[in-house]
Coordinates of C-alpha atoms in Angstrom, one line a residue:
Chain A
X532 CA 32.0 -127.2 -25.0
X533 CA 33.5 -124.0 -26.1
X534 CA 36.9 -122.6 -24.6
X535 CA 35.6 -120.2 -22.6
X536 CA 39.4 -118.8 -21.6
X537 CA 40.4 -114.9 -22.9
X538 CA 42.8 -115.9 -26.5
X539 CA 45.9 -114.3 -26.0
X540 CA 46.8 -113.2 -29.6
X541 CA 42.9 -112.2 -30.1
X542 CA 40.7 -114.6 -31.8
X543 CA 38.5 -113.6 -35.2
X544 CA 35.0 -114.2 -36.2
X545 CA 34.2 -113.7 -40.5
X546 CA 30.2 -113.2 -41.6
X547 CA 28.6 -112.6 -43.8
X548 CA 25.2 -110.8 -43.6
X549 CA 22.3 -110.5 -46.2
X550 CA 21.0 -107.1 -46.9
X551 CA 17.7 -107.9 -44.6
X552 CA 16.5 -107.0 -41.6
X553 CA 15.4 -110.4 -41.1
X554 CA 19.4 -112.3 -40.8
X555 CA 20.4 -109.3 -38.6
X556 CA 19.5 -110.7 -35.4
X557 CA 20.8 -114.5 -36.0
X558 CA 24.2 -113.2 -37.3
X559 CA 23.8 -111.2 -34.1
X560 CA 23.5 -114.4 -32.1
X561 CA 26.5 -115.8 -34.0
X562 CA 28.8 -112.8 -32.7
X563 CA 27.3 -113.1 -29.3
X564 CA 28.1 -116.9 -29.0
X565 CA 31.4 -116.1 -30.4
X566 CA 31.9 -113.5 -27.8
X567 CA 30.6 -115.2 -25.0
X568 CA 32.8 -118.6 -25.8
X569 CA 35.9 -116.1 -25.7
X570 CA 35.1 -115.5 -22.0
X571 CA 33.2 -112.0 -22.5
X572 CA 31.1 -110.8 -19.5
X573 CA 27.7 -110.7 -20.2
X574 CA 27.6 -107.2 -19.7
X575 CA 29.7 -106.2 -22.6
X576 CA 28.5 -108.8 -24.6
X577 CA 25.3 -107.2 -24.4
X578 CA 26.8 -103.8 -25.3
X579 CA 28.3 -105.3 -28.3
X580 CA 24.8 -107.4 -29.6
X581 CA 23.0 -103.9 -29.7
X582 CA 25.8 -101.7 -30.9
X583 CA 26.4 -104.3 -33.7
X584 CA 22.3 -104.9 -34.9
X585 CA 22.3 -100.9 -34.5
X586 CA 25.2 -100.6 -37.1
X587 CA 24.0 -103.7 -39.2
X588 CA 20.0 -102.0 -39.8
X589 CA 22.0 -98.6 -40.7
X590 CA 23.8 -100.8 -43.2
X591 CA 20.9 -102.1 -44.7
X592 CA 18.5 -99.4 -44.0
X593 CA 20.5 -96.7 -45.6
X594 CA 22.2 -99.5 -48.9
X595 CA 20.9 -98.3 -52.5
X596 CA 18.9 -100.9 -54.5
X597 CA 22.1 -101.8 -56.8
X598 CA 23.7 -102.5 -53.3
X599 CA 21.1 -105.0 -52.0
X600 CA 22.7 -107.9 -53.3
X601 CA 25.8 -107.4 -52.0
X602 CA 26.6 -109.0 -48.6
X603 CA 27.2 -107.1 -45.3
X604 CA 30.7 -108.1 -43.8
X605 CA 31.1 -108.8 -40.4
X606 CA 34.2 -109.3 -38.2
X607 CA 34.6 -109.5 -34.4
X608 CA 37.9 -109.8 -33.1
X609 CA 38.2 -110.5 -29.8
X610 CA 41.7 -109.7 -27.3
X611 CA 42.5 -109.9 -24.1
X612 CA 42.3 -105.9 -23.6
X613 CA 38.9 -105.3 -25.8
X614 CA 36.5 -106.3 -28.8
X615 CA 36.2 -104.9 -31.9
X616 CA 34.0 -105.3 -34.5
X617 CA 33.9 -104.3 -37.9
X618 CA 30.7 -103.7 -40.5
X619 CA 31.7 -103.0 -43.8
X620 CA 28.8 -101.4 -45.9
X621 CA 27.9 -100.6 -49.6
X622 CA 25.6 -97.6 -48.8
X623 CA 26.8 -94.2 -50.2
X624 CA 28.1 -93.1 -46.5
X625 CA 27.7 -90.8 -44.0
X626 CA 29.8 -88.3 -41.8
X627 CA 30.3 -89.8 -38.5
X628 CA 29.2 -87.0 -35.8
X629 CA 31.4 -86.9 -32.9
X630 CA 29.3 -87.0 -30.4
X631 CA 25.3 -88.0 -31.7
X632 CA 23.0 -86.3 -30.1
X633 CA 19.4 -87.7 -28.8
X634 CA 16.5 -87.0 -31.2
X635 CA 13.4 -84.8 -30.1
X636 CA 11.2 -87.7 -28.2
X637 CA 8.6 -87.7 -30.7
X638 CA 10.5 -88.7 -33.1
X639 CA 10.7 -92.3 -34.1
X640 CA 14.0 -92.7 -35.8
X641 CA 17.9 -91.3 -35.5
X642 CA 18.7 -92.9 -31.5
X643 CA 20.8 -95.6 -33.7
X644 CA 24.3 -94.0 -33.6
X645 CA 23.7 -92.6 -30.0
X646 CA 23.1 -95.6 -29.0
X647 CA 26.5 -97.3 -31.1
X648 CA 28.4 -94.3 -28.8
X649 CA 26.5 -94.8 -25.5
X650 CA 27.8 -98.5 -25.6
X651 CA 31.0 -98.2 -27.4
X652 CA 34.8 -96.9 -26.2
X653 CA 35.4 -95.8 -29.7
X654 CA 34.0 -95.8 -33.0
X655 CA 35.3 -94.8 -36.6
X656 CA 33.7 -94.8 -39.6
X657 CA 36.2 -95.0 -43.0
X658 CA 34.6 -94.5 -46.6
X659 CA 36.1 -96.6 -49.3
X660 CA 36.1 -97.4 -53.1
X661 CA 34.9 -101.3 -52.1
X662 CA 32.8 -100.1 -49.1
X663 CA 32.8 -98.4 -45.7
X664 CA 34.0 -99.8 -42.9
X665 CA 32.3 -99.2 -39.4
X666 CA 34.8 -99.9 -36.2
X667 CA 33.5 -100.6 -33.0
X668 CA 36.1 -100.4 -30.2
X669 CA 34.8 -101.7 -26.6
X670 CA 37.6 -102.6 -23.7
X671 CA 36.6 -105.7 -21.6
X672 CA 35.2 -106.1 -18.4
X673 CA 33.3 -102.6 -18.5
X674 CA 29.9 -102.3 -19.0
X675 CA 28.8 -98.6 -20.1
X676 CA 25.5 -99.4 -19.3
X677 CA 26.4 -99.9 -15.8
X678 CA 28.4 -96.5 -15.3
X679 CA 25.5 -94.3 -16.9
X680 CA 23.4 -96.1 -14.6
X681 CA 25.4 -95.9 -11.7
Chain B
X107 CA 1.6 -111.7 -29.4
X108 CA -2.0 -110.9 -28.6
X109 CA -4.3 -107.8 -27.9
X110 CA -6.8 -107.9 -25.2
X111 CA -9.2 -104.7 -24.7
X112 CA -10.1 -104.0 -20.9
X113 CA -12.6 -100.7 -20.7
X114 CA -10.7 -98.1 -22.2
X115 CA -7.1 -99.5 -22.8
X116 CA -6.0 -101.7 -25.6
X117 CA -3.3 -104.7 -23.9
X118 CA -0.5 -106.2 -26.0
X119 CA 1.0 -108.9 -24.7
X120 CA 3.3 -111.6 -26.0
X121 CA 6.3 -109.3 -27.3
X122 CA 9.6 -111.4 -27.5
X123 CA 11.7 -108.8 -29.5
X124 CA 11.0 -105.4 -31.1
X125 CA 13.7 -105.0 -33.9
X126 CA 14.1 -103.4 -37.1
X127 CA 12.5 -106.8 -38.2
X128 CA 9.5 -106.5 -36.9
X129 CA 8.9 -103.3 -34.8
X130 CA 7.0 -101.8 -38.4
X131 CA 4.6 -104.8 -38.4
X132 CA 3.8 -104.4 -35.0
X133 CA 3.2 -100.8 -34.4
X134 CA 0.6 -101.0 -37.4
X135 CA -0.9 -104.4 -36.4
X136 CA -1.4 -102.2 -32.8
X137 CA -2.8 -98.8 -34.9
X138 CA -5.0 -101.3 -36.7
X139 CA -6.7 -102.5 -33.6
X140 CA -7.3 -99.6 -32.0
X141 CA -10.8 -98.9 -31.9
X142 CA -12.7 -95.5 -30.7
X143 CA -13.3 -95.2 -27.2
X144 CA -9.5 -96.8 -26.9
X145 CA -7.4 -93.9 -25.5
X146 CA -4.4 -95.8 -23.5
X147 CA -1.8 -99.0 -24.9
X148 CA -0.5 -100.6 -22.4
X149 CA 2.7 -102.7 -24.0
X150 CA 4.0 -106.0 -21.8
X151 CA 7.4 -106.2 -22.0
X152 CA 7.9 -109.2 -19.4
X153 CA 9.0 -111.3 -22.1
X154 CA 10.8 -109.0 -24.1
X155 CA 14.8 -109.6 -24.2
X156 CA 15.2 -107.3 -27.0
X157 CA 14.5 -104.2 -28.3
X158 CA 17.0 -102.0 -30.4
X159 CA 16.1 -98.3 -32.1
X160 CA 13.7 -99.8 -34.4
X161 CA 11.7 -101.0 -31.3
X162 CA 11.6 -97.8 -29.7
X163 CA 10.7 -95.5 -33.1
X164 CA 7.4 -98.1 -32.3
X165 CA 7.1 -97.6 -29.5
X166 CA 7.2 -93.7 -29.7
X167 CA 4.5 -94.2 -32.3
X168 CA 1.9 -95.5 -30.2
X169 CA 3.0 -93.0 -27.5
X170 CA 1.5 -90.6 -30.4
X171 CA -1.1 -92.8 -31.2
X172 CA -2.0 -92.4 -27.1
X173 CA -1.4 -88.9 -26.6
X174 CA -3.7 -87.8 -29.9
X175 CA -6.7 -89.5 -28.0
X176 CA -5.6 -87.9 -24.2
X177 CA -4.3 -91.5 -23.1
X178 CA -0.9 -93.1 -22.3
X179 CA 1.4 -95.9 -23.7
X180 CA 2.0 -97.5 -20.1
X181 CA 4.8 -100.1 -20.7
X182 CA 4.5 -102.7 -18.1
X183 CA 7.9 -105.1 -16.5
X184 CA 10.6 -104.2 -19.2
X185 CA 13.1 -106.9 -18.5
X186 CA 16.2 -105.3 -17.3
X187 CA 18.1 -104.9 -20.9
X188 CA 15.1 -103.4 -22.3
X189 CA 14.4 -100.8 -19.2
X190 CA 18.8 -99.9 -19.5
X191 CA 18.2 -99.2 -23.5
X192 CA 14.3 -97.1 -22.3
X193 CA 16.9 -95.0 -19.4
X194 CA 20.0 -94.7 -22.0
X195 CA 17.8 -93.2 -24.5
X196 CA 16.3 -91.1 -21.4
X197 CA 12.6 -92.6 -23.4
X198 CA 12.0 -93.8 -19.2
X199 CA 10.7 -90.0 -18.5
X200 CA 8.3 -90.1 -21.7
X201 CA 6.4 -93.7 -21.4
X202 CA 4.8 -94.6 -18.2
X203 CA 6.8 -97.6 -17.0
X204 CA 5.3 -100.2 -14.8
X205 CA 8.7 -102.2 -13.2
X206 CA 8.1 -105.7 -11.8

């Protein structure tokens, strides 16, 4: 039965992920368990599961053939006080906007990092000789979802 | 998932998730299937938990595919994470939504 009390030093989660669309979702059940078994509310749990599989298909969407074969890495660290997870890429990297803005309704691609911002506190995006890393900041026991909502 | 035709609207039914996975497939297996005399897709989402960015960009496609032949995309009892994603993405004021 997993420990379902907040850790009080924060408690870390490694991955893995192939470059394919197919593993995103089960690595996204892996965080999600992880989460959850650290005493997450469902809520932000949620928030996390789509902010990460949004980050994750950019990752592979947007990684050059020579990159392919190269893994995806995942961590989730978990704390009393918020989550944060990190995706480190091999694509050639992007500028973060500060504020994404909604696509024209027809279109059918670029709601990705508005959503990552919708259902994240913060979010930072550092390029780097190895790969670029992708942080996802969410405090606990707030749901965005719920407050644009409301 | 499964496509029944009743009169003029095609019915797709079945949908667990719409992700980057699989939302390509299925917005061509539904173009595929429409036939003339089709105008409006009406997408189940009743057993839908999931649907990310991907799903939408599919589903905004057959909203297209609708609107070219003066019809709708009616999406019918989005679970509740699926109708928060349609309102956060304001998508809830394009598609027709039909709430349990």
């Amino acid at each position: 039965m997993p420990d379902s009390s907040p850790p009080t030093q924060g408690a870390a989660l490694r991955l893995a992920l192939a470059c394919d669309f197919e593993e995103v979702r089960r690595t996204a059940d892996t965080v999600r368990t992880f989460l959850t078994g650290q005493g997450c509310s469902s809520a932000d749990v949620m928030d996390c599961d789509l902010a990460l599989v949004e980050a994750c298909n950019n990752a592979i969407e947007y990684a050059p053939a020579a990159a392919r074969k190269q893994a995806i890495l995942l961590e989730a660290v978990c704390r009393p006080e918020e989550i944060e997870l990190r995706i480190t890429d091999h694509t050639a990297g992007f500028d973060l906007p500060r504020s994404p803005a909604l696509p024209n309704p027809d279109c059918e691609t670029g709601r990705g990092l508005f959503l990552i911002q919708k259902l994240m506190h913060q979010v930072d995006y550092v390029r780097g000789h190895e790969g670029n890393t992708l942080t996802l900041r969410k405090r606990r026991a707030q749901s965005l979802r719920g407050k644009v909502l409301a | 998932m499964k496509i029944d035709v009743e009169g003029d609207t095609l019915r797709i039914s079945g949908i667990k998730e719409l992700s980057a996975a699989n939302s390509g497939a299925f917005r061509d297996w539904v173009r595929g299937n429409i036939q003339d005399g089709q105008k409006n897709i009406e997408v189940d989402l009743s057993q839908a938990g999931f649907i990310d960015s991907s799903g939408l960009g599919a589903l905004v496609s057959l909203h297209r595919v609708a609107c070219g032949r003066k019809g709708i995309l009616r999406l019918v009892k989005p679970l509740p994470p699926v109708q928060q994603i349609l309102e956060l993405t304001r998508m809830h004021s394009i598609f027709e939504i039909i709430k349990a």
